[in-house]
Short mmCIF file of C-alpha atoms in Angstrom, two decimals:
data_model
loop_
_atom_site.label_atom_id
_atom_site.label_comp_id
_atom_site.label_asym_id
_atom_site.label_seq_id
_atom_site.Cartn_x
_atom_site.Cartn_y
_atom_site.Cartn_z
CA MET A 13 15.90 10.59 -15.82
CA SER A 14 15.00 8.29 -18.69
CA ARG A 15 12.65 6.26 -16.51
CA LEU A 16 11.06 9.17 -14.85
CA CYS A 17 7.42 9.71 -15.49
CA VAL A 18 5.23 12.37 -13.81
CA HIS A 19 1.48 12.18 -13.29
CA THR A 20 -0.25 15.24 -14.28
CA ILE A 21 -2.17 15.34 -11.05
CA THR A 22 1.24 15.89 -9.34
CA THR A 23 1.30 19.33 -10.82
CA LYS A 24 -2.46 19.76 -10.91
CA HIS A 25 -2.60 23.55 -11.31
CA TRP A 26 -0.94 23.17 -14.66
CA SER A 27 -3.17 22.80 -17.80
CA THR A 28 -2.68 19.68 -20.01
CA GLU A 29 -0.62 21.82 -22.44
CA GLU A 30 1.61 23.31 -19.56
CA CYS A 31 2.31 19.77 -18.15
CA ILE A 32 3.32 18.56 -21.57
CA LYS A 33 5.61 21.61 -22.24
CA ARG A 34 7.00 21.69 -18.75
CA TYR A 35 7.83 18.04 -18.32
CA ALA A 36 9.46 17.84 -21.76
CA ALA A 37 11.57 20.93 -20.96
CA ALA A 38 12.71 19.33 -17.71
CA ASP A 39 13.79 16.11 -19.62
CA VAL A 40 11.17 13.94 -17.89
CA GLY A 41 10.72 10.72 -19.94
CA GLY A 42 7.14 9.98 -19.57
CA ILE A 43 3.74 11.52 -18.78
CA THR A 44 0.68 9.80 -17.36
CA PHE A 45 -2.49 11.75 -18.07
CA TRP A 46 -5.60 11.97 -15.99
CA ARG A 47 -8.92 11.98 -17.52
CA TYR A 48 -9.54 15.62 -16.64
CA ASN A 49 -6.79 16.46 -18.89
CA LEU A 50 -8.88 15.33 -21.89
CA GLU A 51 -11.91 17.28 -21.20
CA GLY A 52 -12.79 19.50 -24.05
CA ARG A 53 -9.83 18.19 -25.96
CA ASP A 54 -9.06 15.85 -28.72
CA ALA A 55 -7.36 12.80 -27.07
CA ALA A 56 -5.54 11.84 -30.19
CA ALA A 57 -4.14 15.52 -30.46
CA VAL A 58 -3.04 15.42 -26.91
CA GLY A 59 -1.21 12.29 -27.18
CA ARG A 60 0.40 13.35 -30.48
CA HIS A 61 1.61 16.69 -28.85
CA ALA A 62 3.03 14.80 -25.89
CA ARG A 63 5.07 12.52 -28.16
CA GLU A 64 6.17 15.31 -30.49
CA THR A 65 7.95 16.96 -27.48
CA GLY A 66 9.68 13.68 -26.72
CA LEU A 67 7.44 12.36 -23.83
CA ASP A 68 6.12 8.86 -23.72
CA VAL A 69 2.57 8.50 -22.86
CA VAL A 70 2.69 6.01 -20.12
CA SER A 71 -0.89 5.59 -18.92
CA LEU A 72 -4.21 7.04 -18.38
CA CYS A 73 -5.67 7.53 -14.81
CA ARG A 74 -8.16 6.28 -13.99
CA GLY A 75 -10.70 3.66 -14.81
CA GLY A 76 -12.54 1.40 -12.26
CA PHE A 77 -15.15 2.33 -9.62
CA PHE A 78 -16.99 -0.80 -10.59
CA PRO A 79 -19.03 -1.45 -7.49
CA SER A 80 -22.50 -0.06 -6.94
CA ALA A 81 -25.56 -0.89 -4.85
CA THR A 82 -27.70 -0.84 -8.00
CA ALA A 83 -27.42 -2.63 -11.25
CA GLU A 84 -27.98 0.75 -12.96
CA GLY A 85 -24.88 2.03 -11.00
CA ARG A 86 -22.83 -0.95 -12.06
CA GLN A 87 -23.85 -0.39 -15.85
CA LYS A 88 -23.04 3.14 -15.76
CA ALA A 89 -19.49 2.18 -14.52
CA LEU A 90 -19.17 -0.34 -17.24
CA ASP A 91 -20.09 2.49 -19.72
CA ASP A 92 -17.64 4.90 -18.20
CA ASN A 93 -14.93 2.33 -18.39
CA ARG A 94 -15.58 1.63 -22.02
CA ARG A 95 -15.36 5.38 -22.68
CA CYS A 96 -12.19 5.49 -20.86
CA ILE A 97 -10.88 2.61 -22.86
CA GLU A 98 -11.76 4.69 -26.07
CA GLU A 99 -9.94 7.66 -24.77
CA ALA A 100 -6.71 5.65 -23.95
CA HIS A 101 -6.88 4.11 -27.49
CA GLU A 102 -7.14 7.62 -29.03
CA LEU A 103 -4.46 9.04 -26.69
CA GLU A 104 -2.42 5.92 -27.61
CA ALA A 105 -1.84 5.32 -23.94
CA PRO A 106 -0.92 1.63 -23.50
CA LEU A 107 -2.48 1.32 -19.99
CA ILE A 108 -5.40 2.39 -17.92
CA VAL A 109 -4.98 2.50 -14.13
CA LEU A 110 -7.86 0.98 -12.37
CA VAL A 111 -9.00 2.42 -8.92
CA CYS A 112 -11.41 -0.43 -8.40
CA GLY A 113 -14.11 1.27 -6.18
CA ALA A 114 -15.85 0.52 -2.92
CA VAL A 115 -19.34 1.45 -1.60
CA PRO A 116 -19.65 2.41 2.10
CA GLY A 117 -22.17 0.10 3.71
CA GLN A 118 -21.91 -2.59 1.03
CA SER A 119 -19.79 -5.60 2.14
CA LEU A 120 -16.42 -5.71 0.93
CA GLU A 121 -16.91 -9.23 -0.13
CA GLU A 122 -19.77 -8.09 -2.49
CA SER A 123 -17.74 -5.06 -3.78
CA ARG A 124 -14.84 -7.40 -4.43
CA LYS A 125 -17.09 -9.68 -6.40
CA GLN A 126 -18.44 -6.71 -8.42
CA ILE A 127 -14.97 -5.54 -9.24
CA ALA A 128 -13.92 -8.90 -10.61
CA ASP A 129 -17.06 -8.99 -12.75
CA GLY A 130 -16.74 -5.39 -13.81
CA ILE A 131 -13.17 -6.14 -14.90
CA ALA A 132 -14.26 -9.20 -16.68
CA ALA A 133 -16.99 -7.29 -18.54
CA VAL A 134 -14.69 -4.52 -19.97
CA LEU A 135 -11.66 -6.64 -20.59
CA PRO A 136 -12.67 -7.66 -24.14
CA ASP A 137 -13.14 -4.00 -24.96
CA ALA A 138 -9.70 -3.22 -23.76
CA GLU A 139 -8.19 -6.25 -25.69
CA ALA A 140 -9.95 -5.02 -28.81
CA ALA A 141 -8.52 -1.59 -28.28
CA GLY A 142 -5.06 -2.80 -27.47
CA VAL A 143 -5.14 -1.09 -24.09
CA LYS A 144 -3.94 -2.86 -21.00
CA LEU A 145 -5.78 -2.57 -17.63
CA GLY A 146 -3.71 -2.34 -14.37
CA ILE A 147 -5.40 -3.06 -11.11
CA GLU A 148 -3.94 -0.71 -8.41
CA PRO A 149 -4.36 -2.02 -4.94
CA LEU A 150 -5.21 0.95 -2.69
CA HIS A 151 -4.19 1.26 0.88
CA PRO A 152 -6.58 -0.25 3.30
CA MET A 153 -7.40 3.21 4.54
CA TYR A 154 -9.28 3.69 1.25
CA ALA A 155 -11.44 0.61 1.70
CA ASP A 156 -14.45 2.51 2.67
CA ASP A 157 -15.13 4.35 -0.51
CA ARG A 158 -12.17 4.19 -3.12
CA SER A 159 -11.13 0.51 -3.37
CA ALA A 160 -12.06 -2.83 -1.89
CA VAL A 161 -8.74 -4.16 -3.51
CA ASN A 162 -6.26 -3.36 -0.82
CA THR A 163 -3.30 -5.74 -1.22
CA MET A 164 -1.07 -7.04 -3.93
CA ARG A 165 -2.26 -10.41 -3.10
CA GLN A 166 -5.82 -9.44 -3.89
CA ALA A 167 -4.71 -7.98 -7.24
CA ASN A 168 -2.80 -11.15 -8.13
CA ASP A 169 -5.77 -13.25 -7.25
CA ILE A 170 -8.05 -11.31 -9.39
CA CYS A 171 -5.74 -11.77 -12.49
CA ASP A 172 -5.58 -15.52 -11.58
CA GLU A 173 -9.32 -15.72 -11.35
CA LEU A 174 -9.87 -14.15 -14.66
CA GLY A 175 -7.48 -16.62 -16.20
CA SER A 176 -4.50 -14.27 -16.17
CA PRO A 177 -5.32 -12.66 -19.69
CA GLU A 178 -2.41 -10.82 -21.08
CA MET A 179 -3.89 -7.45 -21.01
CA LEU A 180 -4.72 -7.50 -17.29
CA GLY A 181 -2.06 -6.80 -14.84
CA ILE A 182 -1.28 -4.68 -11.72
CA ALA A 183 -0.20 -1.05 -11.07
CA ALA A 184 1.80 -1.07 -7.96
CA ASP A 185 2.10 2.08 -5.93
CA VAL A 186 4.61 2.14 -3.01
CA TYR A 187 2.19 4.41 -0.97
CA HIS A 188 -0.50 1.90 -0.89
CA ILE A 189 1.52 -1.34 -0.37
CA TRP A 190 4.84 -0.53 1.52
CA TRP A 191 3.39 -1.79 4.87
CA ASP A 192 2.53 -5.22 3.54
CA PRO A 193 4.51 -8.00 5.24
CA GLU A 194 4.22 -10.15 2.09
CA LEU A 195 4.98 -7.43 -0.50
CA LYS A 196 8.23 -8.75 -1.74
CA HIS A 197 6.67 -12.28 -2.25
CA GLN A 198 3.65 -10.84 -4.01
CA ILE A 199 5.76 -8.65 -6.36
CA GLU A 200 7.82 -11.62 -7.16
CA LEU A 201 4.52 -13.63 -8.08
CA THR A 202 3.84 -11.14 -10.78
CA ALA A 203 6.95 -12.02 -12.76
CA ALA A 204 5.75 -15.36 -14.39
CA GLN A 205 2.89 -13.69 -16.14
CA LYS A 206 4.77 -10.30 -16.59
CA ARG A 207 1.80 -8.75 -15.07
CA LEU A 208 3.42 -5.89 -13.24
CA PHE A 209 2.32 -3.13 -15.73
CA ALA A 210 3.10 0.17 -13.75
CA PHE A 211 5.13 1.38 -10.80
CA HIS A 212 4.19 4.62 -8.87
CA ILE A 213 6.34 6.35 -6.26
CA CYS A 214 6.01 8.85 -3.50
CA ASP A 215 6.53 8.85 0.13
CA TRP A 216 4.71 8.37 3.44
CA LYS A 217 5.08 11.30 5.75
CA THR A 218 5.07 11.04 9.68
CA PRO A 219 2.69 12.59 10.66
CA THR A 220 0.37 12.36 7.69
CA ALA A 221 -2.04 15.30 8.11
CA ASP A 222 -4.79 14.23 5.61
CA LEU A 223 -5.85 10.78 4.37
CA LEU A 224 -5.89 11.93 0.71
CA ASN A 225 -3.71 14.86 0.05
CA ASP A 226 -0.60 14.71 2.18
CA ARG A 227 1.71 12.41 0.31
CA GLY A 228 5.32 12.88 0.70
CA LEU A 229 8.18 13.60 -1.91
CA MET A 230 10.46 10.55 -2.26
CA GLY A 231 12.99 10.63 0.59
CA GLU A 232 10.96 12.69 3.19
CA GLY A 233 9.12 9.75 4.47
CA CYS A 234 9.55 6.03 5.59
CA ILE A 235 8.91 4.14 2.58
CA PRO A 236 11.88 2.05 1.28
CA ILE A 237 11.29 3.23 -2.29
CA ARG A 238 14.54 2.02 -3.65
CA GLN A 239 14.20 -1.47 -2.11
CA ILE A 240 10.71 -1.97 -3.37
CA SER A 241 11.75 -0.59 -6.78
CA ASP A 242 14.66 -3.15 -6.97
CA TRP A 243 12.17 -5.97 -6.13
CA VAL A 244 9.96 -4.63 -8.96
CA ASP A 245 13.00 -4.48 -11.55
CA ALA A 246 13.91 -7.99 -10.52
CA THR A 247 10.54 -9.36 -11.98
CA GLY A 248 11.83 -8.05 -15.34
CA PHE A 249 9.95 -4.66 -15.25
CA LYS A 250 11.67 -2.08 -17.36
CA GLY A 251 8.81 0.60 -17.28
CA TYR A 252 8.74 3.95 -15.79
CA ARG A 253 8.99 5.14 -12.16
CA GLU A 254 5.78 7.25 -12.11
CA VAL A 255 5.70 10.10 -9.69
CA GLU A 256 2.04 10.54 -8.40
CA ILE A 257 1.80 12.98 -5.50
CA PHE A 258 -1.41 14.27 -4.15
CA SER A 259 -0.39 17.04 -1.81
CA ASN A 260 -2.09 20.18 -0.82
CA LEU A 261 1.42 21.40 0.61
CA TYR A 262 3.11 20.97 -2.73
CA TRP A 263 0.24 22.05 -4.83
CA SER A 264 0.47 25.41 -3.07
CA MET A 265 4.00 25.96 -4.21
CA ASP A 266 5.23 27.41 -7.41
CA GLN A 267 4.77 24.25 -9.78
CA GLY A 268 8.13 24.92 -11.64
CA GLU A 269 10.07 24.77 -8.29
CA TRP A 270 8.00 21.67 -7.30
CA LEU A 271 9.03 19.96 -10.54
CA SER A 272 12.59 20.74 -9.84
CA LYS A 273 12.22 19.26 -6.26
CA ILE A 274 10.80 16.14 -7.90
CA LYS A 275 13.66 15.62 -10.13
CA GLU A 276 16.22 16.38 -7.43
CA ALA A 277 14.53 13.70 -5.09
CA TYR A 278 14.21 11.16 -7.83
CA GLY A 279 18.05 11.53 -8.60
CA LYS A 280 18.70 10.90 -5.07
CA VAL A 281 16.69 7.66 -4.95
CA TYR A 282 17.95 6.43 -8.26
CA VAL A 283 21.70 7.50 -8.04
CA MET B 26 -25.22 -4.31 28.55
CA SER B 27 -23.61 -7.14 30.36
CA ARG B 28 -20.70 -7.48 27.91
CA LEU B 29 -20.29 -3.79 27.21
CA CYS B 30 -16.91 -2.26 28.42
CA VAL B 31 -15.77 1.25 27.89
CA HIS B 32 -12.29 2.50 27.59
CA THR B 33 -11.51 5.45 29.75
CA ILE B 34 -9.85 7.31 26.63
CA THR B 35 -13.28 7.17 25.13
CA THR B 36 -14.47 9.73 27.72
CA LYS B 37 -11.14 11.26 28.08
CA HIS B 38 -12.08 14.55 29.71
CA TRP B 39 -13.45 12.47 32.76
CA SER B 40 -11.06 11.91 35.45
CA THR B 41 -10.39 8.40 36.58
CA GLU B 42 -12.81 8.52 39.44
CA GLU B 43 -15.54 10.15 37.27
CA CYS B 44 -15.18 7.35 34.63
CA ILE B 45 -15.72 4.71 37.41
CA LYS B 46 -18.67 6.49 38.89
CA ARG B 47 -20.32 7.34 35.53
CA TYR B 48 -19.84 3.93 33.92
CA ALA B 49 -21.17 2.13 36.90
CA ALA B 50 -24.15 4.34 37.17
CA ALA B 51 -24.80 3.70 33.41
CA ASP B 52 -24.80 0.02 34.17
CA VAL B 53 -21.68 -0.52 31.84
CA GLY B 54 -20.27 -3.99 32.63
CA GLY B 55 -16.50 -3.46 32.40
CA ILE B 56 -13.84 -0.73 32.35
CA THR B 57 -10.49 -0.69 30.50
CA PHE B 58 -8.15 1.83 32.04
CA TRP B 59 -5.41 3.73 30.21
CA ARG B 60 -2.20 4.23 32.07
CA TYR B 61 -2.72 7.92 32.41
CA ASN B 62 -5.57 6.93 34.77
CA LEU B 63 -3.10 5.43 37.23
CA GLU B 64 -0.72 8.63 37.40
CA GLY B 65 -0.44 9.86 40.97
CA ARG B 66 -2.73 7.19 42.22
CA ASP B 67 -2.51 3.80 43.95
CA ALA B 68 -3.27 1.32 41.16
CA ALA B 69 -4.50 -1.31 43.68
CA ALA B 70 -6.88 1.21 45.07
CA VAL B 71 -8.25 2.18 41.56
CA GLY B 72 -8.93 -1.36 40.88
CA ARG B 73 -10.71 -1.99 44.17
CA HIS B 74 -12.80 1.19 43.63
CA ALA B 75 -13.92 -0.03 40.23
CA ARG B 76 -14.85 -3.42 41.41
CA GLU B 77 -16.75 -2.05 44.41
CA THR B 78 -18.90 -0.12 42.07
CA GLY B 79 -19.65 -3.41 40.09
CA LEU B 80 -17.26 -2.87 37.20
CA ASP B 81 -15.03 -5.62 35.92
CA VAL B 82 -11.39 -4.29 35.22
CA VAL B 83 -11.04 -5.71 31.70
CA SER B 84 -7.65 -4.40 30.73
CA LEU B 85 -4.78 -1.92 31.03
CA CYS B 86 -3.88 -0.03 27.87
CA ARG B 87 -1.13 0.11 26.67
CA GLY B 88 2.09 -1.58 26.68
CA GLY B 89 4.40 -2.25 23.71
CA PHE B 90 6.52 0.35 21.66
CA PHE B 91 9.30 -2.19 21.61
CA PRO B 92 11.22 -1.14 18.54
CA SER B 93 14.06 1.56 18.65
CA ALA B 94 16.94 2.56 16.78
CA THR B 95 19.11 1.99 19.72
CA ALA B 96 19.84 -0.71 22.25
CA GLU B 97 19.23 1.79 25.00
CA GLY B 98 15.89 2.80 23.56
CA ARG B 99 14.87 -0.96 23.39
CA GLN B 100 15.96 -1.60 26.98
CA LYS B 101 13.80 1.53 28.13
CA ALA B 102 10.98 -0.02 26.36
CA LEU B 103 11.42 -3.38 28.28
CA ASP B 104 11.69 -1.42 31.55
CA ASP B 105 8.61 0.51 30.82
CA ASN B 106 6.65 -2.75 29.82
CA ARG B 107 7.72 -4.35 33.04
CA ARG B 108 6.43 -1.24 34.96
CA CYS B 109 3.26 -1.72 33.09
CA ILE B 110 2.95 -5.28 34.01
CA GLU B 111 3.42 -4.38 37.68
CA GLU B 112 0.76 -1.56 37.37
CA ALA B 113 -1.70 -4.31 35.85
CA HIS B 114 -0.85 -6.72 38.54
CA GLU B 115 -1.72 -4.10 41.16
CA LEU B 116 -4.83 -2.88 39.47
CA GLU B 117 -5.80 -6.64 39.11
CA ALA B 118 -6.42 -6.27 35.31
CA PRO B 119 -6.07 -9.63 33.85
CA LEU B 120 -4.66 -8.21 30.39
CA ILE B 121 -2.33 -5.57 28.82
CA VAL B 122 -2.92 -4.48 25.32
CA LEU B 123 0.20 -4.14 23.47
CA VAL B 124 0.54 -1.41 20.74
CA CYS B 125 3.68 -2.83 19.38
CA GLY B 126 5.55 0.21 17.98
CA ALA B 127 7.48 1.24 14.95
CA VAL B 128 10.28 3.65 14.19
CA PRO B 129 10.05 5.79 11.02
CA GLY B 130 13.10 5.04 8.87
CA GLN B 131 13.73 1.64 10.40
CA SER B 132 12.80 -1.16 8.24
CA LEU B 133 9.49 -2.87 9.09
CA GLU B 134 11.33 -6.00 8.93
CA GLU B 135 13.71 -4.92 11.66
CA SER B 136 10.94 -3.45 13.77
CA ARG B 137 9.07 -6.71 13.48
CA LYS B 138 11.82 -8.60 14.69
CA GLN B 139 12.47 -6.14 17.65
CA ILE B 140 8.79 -6.55 18.55
CA ALA B 141 8.97 -10.39 18.71
CA ASP B 142 12.16 -10.04 20.73
CA GLY B 143 10.55 -7.55 23.10
CA ILE B 144 7.52 -9.51 23.65
CA ALA B 145 9.63 -12.75 24.39
CA ALA B 146 11.77 -10.68 26.90
CA VAL B 147 8.84 -9.42 29.01
CA LEU B 148 6.57 -12.53 28.74
CA PRO B 149 8.23 -14.28 31.72
CA ASP B 150 7.44 -11.12 33.85
CA ALA B 151 3.86 -11.21 32.65
CA GLU B 152 3.56 -14.83 33.49
CA ALA B 153 4.97 -14.31 36.98
CA ALA B 154 2.52 -11.54 37.53
CA GLY B 155 -0.54 -13.46 36.14
CA VAL B 156 -1.06 -10.68 33.60
CA LYS B 157 -1.88 -11.74 29.82
CA LEU B 158 -0.37 -9.77 26.96
CA GLY B 159 -2.58 -9.18 23.90
CA ILE B 160 -0.95 -8.07 20.75
CA GLU B 161 -3.20 -5.53 18.78
CA PRO B 162 -2.72 -5.46 15.14
CA LEU B 163 -2.91 -1.69 14.10
CA HIS B 164 -4.22 -0.43 10.81
CA PRO B 165 -1.61 -0.23 8.20
CA MET B 166 -2.02 3.61 8.30
CA TYR B 167 -0.11 3.32 11.42
CA ALA B 168 2.86 1.33 10.21
CA ASP B 169 5.09 4.37 10.18
CA ASP B 170 5.34 5.20 13.84
CA ARG B 171 2.77 3.19 15.97
CA SER B 172 2.90 -0.41 14.93
CA ALA B 173 4.82 -2.65 12.57
CA VAL B 174 2.15 -5.37 13.27
CA ASN B 175 -0.76 -4.53 10.95
CA THR B 176 -2.71 -7.79 10.41
CA MET B 177 -4.27 -10.58 12.38
CA ARG B 178 -1.98 -13.05 10.38
CA GLN B 179 1.09 -11.22 11.75
CA ALA B 180 -0.24 -11.39 15.31
CA ASN B 181 -1.07 -15.14 15.06
CA ASP B 182 2.49 -15.78 13.60
CA ILE B 183 4.05 -13.95 16.47
CA CYS B 184 2.11 -16.16 18.97
CA ASP B 185 3.14 -19.26 16.99
CA GLU B 186 6.69 -18.18 16.73
CA LEU B 187 6.99 -17.74 20.52
CA GLY B 188 5.64 -21.18 21.07
CA SER B 189 1.86 -20.00 21.65
CA PRO B 190 2.47 -19.44 25.41
CA GLU B 191 -0.95 -19.26 27.30
CA MET B 192 -0.32 -15.85 28.43
CA LEU B 193 0.22 -14.28 24.96
CA GLY B 194 -2.65 -13.54 22.62
CA ILE B 195 -4.42 -10.97 20.44
CA ALA B 196 -6.46 -7.89 21.13
CA ALA B 197 -8.67 -7.50 17.95
CA ASP B 198 -10.04 -4.00 17.12
CA VAL B 199 -12.49 -3.80 14.23
CA TYR B 200 -11.13 -0.40 13.33
CA HIS B 201 -7.80 -1.79 12.43
CA ILE B 202 -8.73 -5.19 10.83
CA TRP B 203 -12.21 -4.84 9.28
CA TRP B 204 -10.66 -4.25 5.65
CA ASP B 205 -8.71 -7.56 5.76
CA PRO B 206 -9.75 -10.13 3.08
CA GLU B 207 -8.49 -12.92 5.37
CA LEU B 208 -10.06 -11.49 8.52
CA LYS B 209 -12.50 -14.27 9.18
CA HIS B 210 -9.98 -17.08 8.67
CA GLN B 211 -7.42 -15.44 10.85
CA ILE B 212 -10.02 -14.93 13.57
CA GLU B 213 -10.92 -18.63 13.24
CA LEU B 214 -7.29 -19.57 13.64
CA THR B 215 -7.32 -18.03 17.13
CA ALA B 216 -9.71 -20.61 18.57
CA ALA B 217 -7.41 -23.56 18.90
CA GLN B 218 -5.27 -21.78 21.24
CA LYS B 219 -8.04 -19.51 22.78
CA ARG B 220 -5.83 -16.80 22.03
CA LEU B 221 -8.34 -13.90 21.19
CA PHE B 222 -8.08 -12.03 24.55
CA ALA B 223 -9.86 -8.91 23.65
CA PHE B 224 -12.39 -7.43 21.26
CA HIS B 225 -12.73 -3.63 20.60
CA ILE B 226 -15.40 -1.79 18.72
CA CYS B 227 -16.06 1.42 17.10
CA ASP B 228 -16.68 2.42 13.34
CA TRP B 229 -15.01 3.80 10.29
CA LYS B 230 -16.49 7.07 9.05
CA THR B 231 -16.62 8.10 5.35
CA PRO B 232 -14.83 10.66 5.06
CA THR B 233 -12.35 10.16 7.94
CA ALA B 234 -11.12 13.63 8.74
CA ASP B 235 -8.02 12.65 10.88
CA LEU B 236 -5.91 9.61 10.92
CA LEU B 237 -6.03 9.37 14.67
CA ASN B 238 -8.99 11.06 16.30
CA ASP B 239 -11.92 10.74 13.99
CA ARG B 240 -13.32 7.32 14.87
CA GLY B 241 -16.91 6.74 14.48
CA LEU B 242 -19.59 5.45 16.90
CA MET B 243 -20.81 2.00 16.14
CA GLY B 244 -23.41 2.16 13.41
CA GLU B 245 -22.36 5.46 11.68
CA GLY B 246 -19.66 3.92 9.53
CA CYS B 247 -19.05 1.03 7.32
CA ILE B 248 -17.53 -1.57 9.57
CA PRO B 249 -19.63 -4.79 9.82
CA ILE B 250 -19.34 -4.88 13.49
CA ARG B 251 -21.86 -7.49 14.33
CA GLN B 252 -20.61 -9.92 11.64
CA ILE B 253 -17.09 -9.67 13.07
CA SER B 254 -18.35 -9.92 16.49
CA ASP B 255 -20.11 -13.10 15.66
CA TRP B 256 -16.98 -14.50 14.06
CA VAL B 257 -15.18 -13.61 17.21
CA ASP B 258 -17.77 -15.20 19.33
CA ALA B 259 -17.65 -18.43 17.29
CA THR B 260 -14.00 -18.89 18.51
CA GLY B 261 -15.38 -19.35 21.95
CA PHE B 262 -14.73 -15.86 23.00
CA LYS B 263 -17.03 -14.74 25.83
CA GLY B 264 -15.33 -11.57 26.95
CA TYR B 265 -16.34 -7.86 26.66
CA ARG B 266 -17.06 -5.68 23.67
CA GLU B 267 -14.84 -2.82 24.55
CA VAL B 268 -15.83 0.62 23.18
CA GLU B 269 -12.61 2.48 22.17
CA ILE B 270 -13.19 5.70 20.48
CA PHE B 271 -10.81 8.44 19.82
CA SER B 272 -12.78 11.53 18.58
CA ASN B 273 -12.11 15.17 18.72
CA LEU B 274 -15.79 15.41 17.64
CA TYR B 275 -17.18 13.23 20.54
CA TRP B 276 -14.72 14.54 23.07
CA SER B 277 -16.03 18.01 22.62
CA MET B 278 -19.41 16.93 23.58
CA ASP B 279 -21.03 16.64 26.92
CA GLN B 280 -19.45 13.32 28.03
CA GLY B 281 -22.57 12.14 29.87
CA GLU B 282 -24.66 12.67 26.69
CA TRP B 283 -21.73 10.86 24.87
CA LEU B 284 -22.00 7.86 27.06
CA SER B 285 -25.71 7.62 26.51
CA LYS B 286 -25.19 7.62 22.75
CA ILE B 287 -22.67 4.90 23.06
CA LYS B 288 -25.06 2.79 25.09
CA GLU B 289 -27.75 3.31 22.52
CA ALA B 290 -25.37 2.55 19.58
CA TYR B 291 -24.27 -0.54 21.40
CA GLY B 292 -27.83 -1.61 21.88
CA LYS B 293 -28.56 -1.36 18.28
CA VAL B 294 -25.65 -3.57 17.24
CA TYR B 295 -26.38 -6.21 19.88
CA VAL B 296 -30.33 -6.34 19.77
#
């Protein structure tokens, strides 16, 4: 379990404090906080609390959402990303995951340009704060309003376009990228710059009842998680396997039992 | 309206005969039949009836579903595709749309191989019958159990791999491919071999409530339909714009009113 990390959204009915206590008690290695975990709290204290219980703070979810139809909207996004960088710095989270954003009705081409511009604008702040930014390609079914970055190739291209700065890389989530015919190749391409910063796991259920909140537990779907994970590790990646599962079904369970199921499923993938 | 075609599934509560009568009365130019339209009927007579009312028979939906975990299953798929080719021949439909298939738990790599093998196996039958086969790339959200062919690039690659035979091409549906960063380029690549055989339109709604049956009417979503359509026409494509909309919402409407809405929406895209 030393490389198992859980995203707090996976057990979203637990408070920040309960996530920390329960994950630590379950011998989970790392925790990825979501920004709602910090609301009304001292981010530095939250990070300290997690580390004192033995948990690594893996990342902060999520920055991004750069595109907007108005200059004012784009400026608000930059301001919010800078706040997110401050929070990650206080939390001592080494990484922010970027869900890049998209605006229904604005061309994907324009949104993609605004995303690259937005990342370029906040990158100096991230570098100054010692916080990495990980572009998360999102499944094409989210291209309307969540992210115009939908493939590993696009994420690699943005990193290249911005000169492949050390603090900019990719957060790869199997749910979003498993279908891609050039997935293996694009994962391999991350190796030279060591730009694969994070690896998220869950599964794709057949049928999937909801576009957002019906992700599967590892092993109950069709994603070749172990194979993709091995490709990722072959790039030199030694980080956590982060369980990030949005699921109305599992959120309605007793969250302690749910965490036990996650550990069991994780153990079966990584025997 | 001379290039407007409607798929019978779009008005699925109408019988085969009612679709023909209503589309013709509405001055729709073409009709694409689904195989259920032919059940218990003489395909040749259905085709004749449609043409007598002034409708072009544009295509038959759908063949494909080649992959299977067993050799027996793959043979059954070939048999069924051959029956589909016979039906299209009797109907005098010039084209069969292929939804290529996928098997949850079988690797996409294996399914993709089985798809190319399956198409190669039935292609001689299609050629003998004078029926074209159009590979329809399906949205990546259907990679689990509907199609392992999820991009225009893959469809182009299969055509190339099989020697680019004249009777094999692509059915492009905006719903499945609109998000693709290399869409324009891949559409352009179809020009040399004139392999773009069909063009399907609808829209992507935000939010989308159901992965299968919540497609939008042209203009109510975020797909740049006219732009993609212009790219398609620039390849030399002169065929129909086929309206194929699966929608629990619109299926629950009075289907006559629904057809009027389709015509109105079509007219706004193609002013």
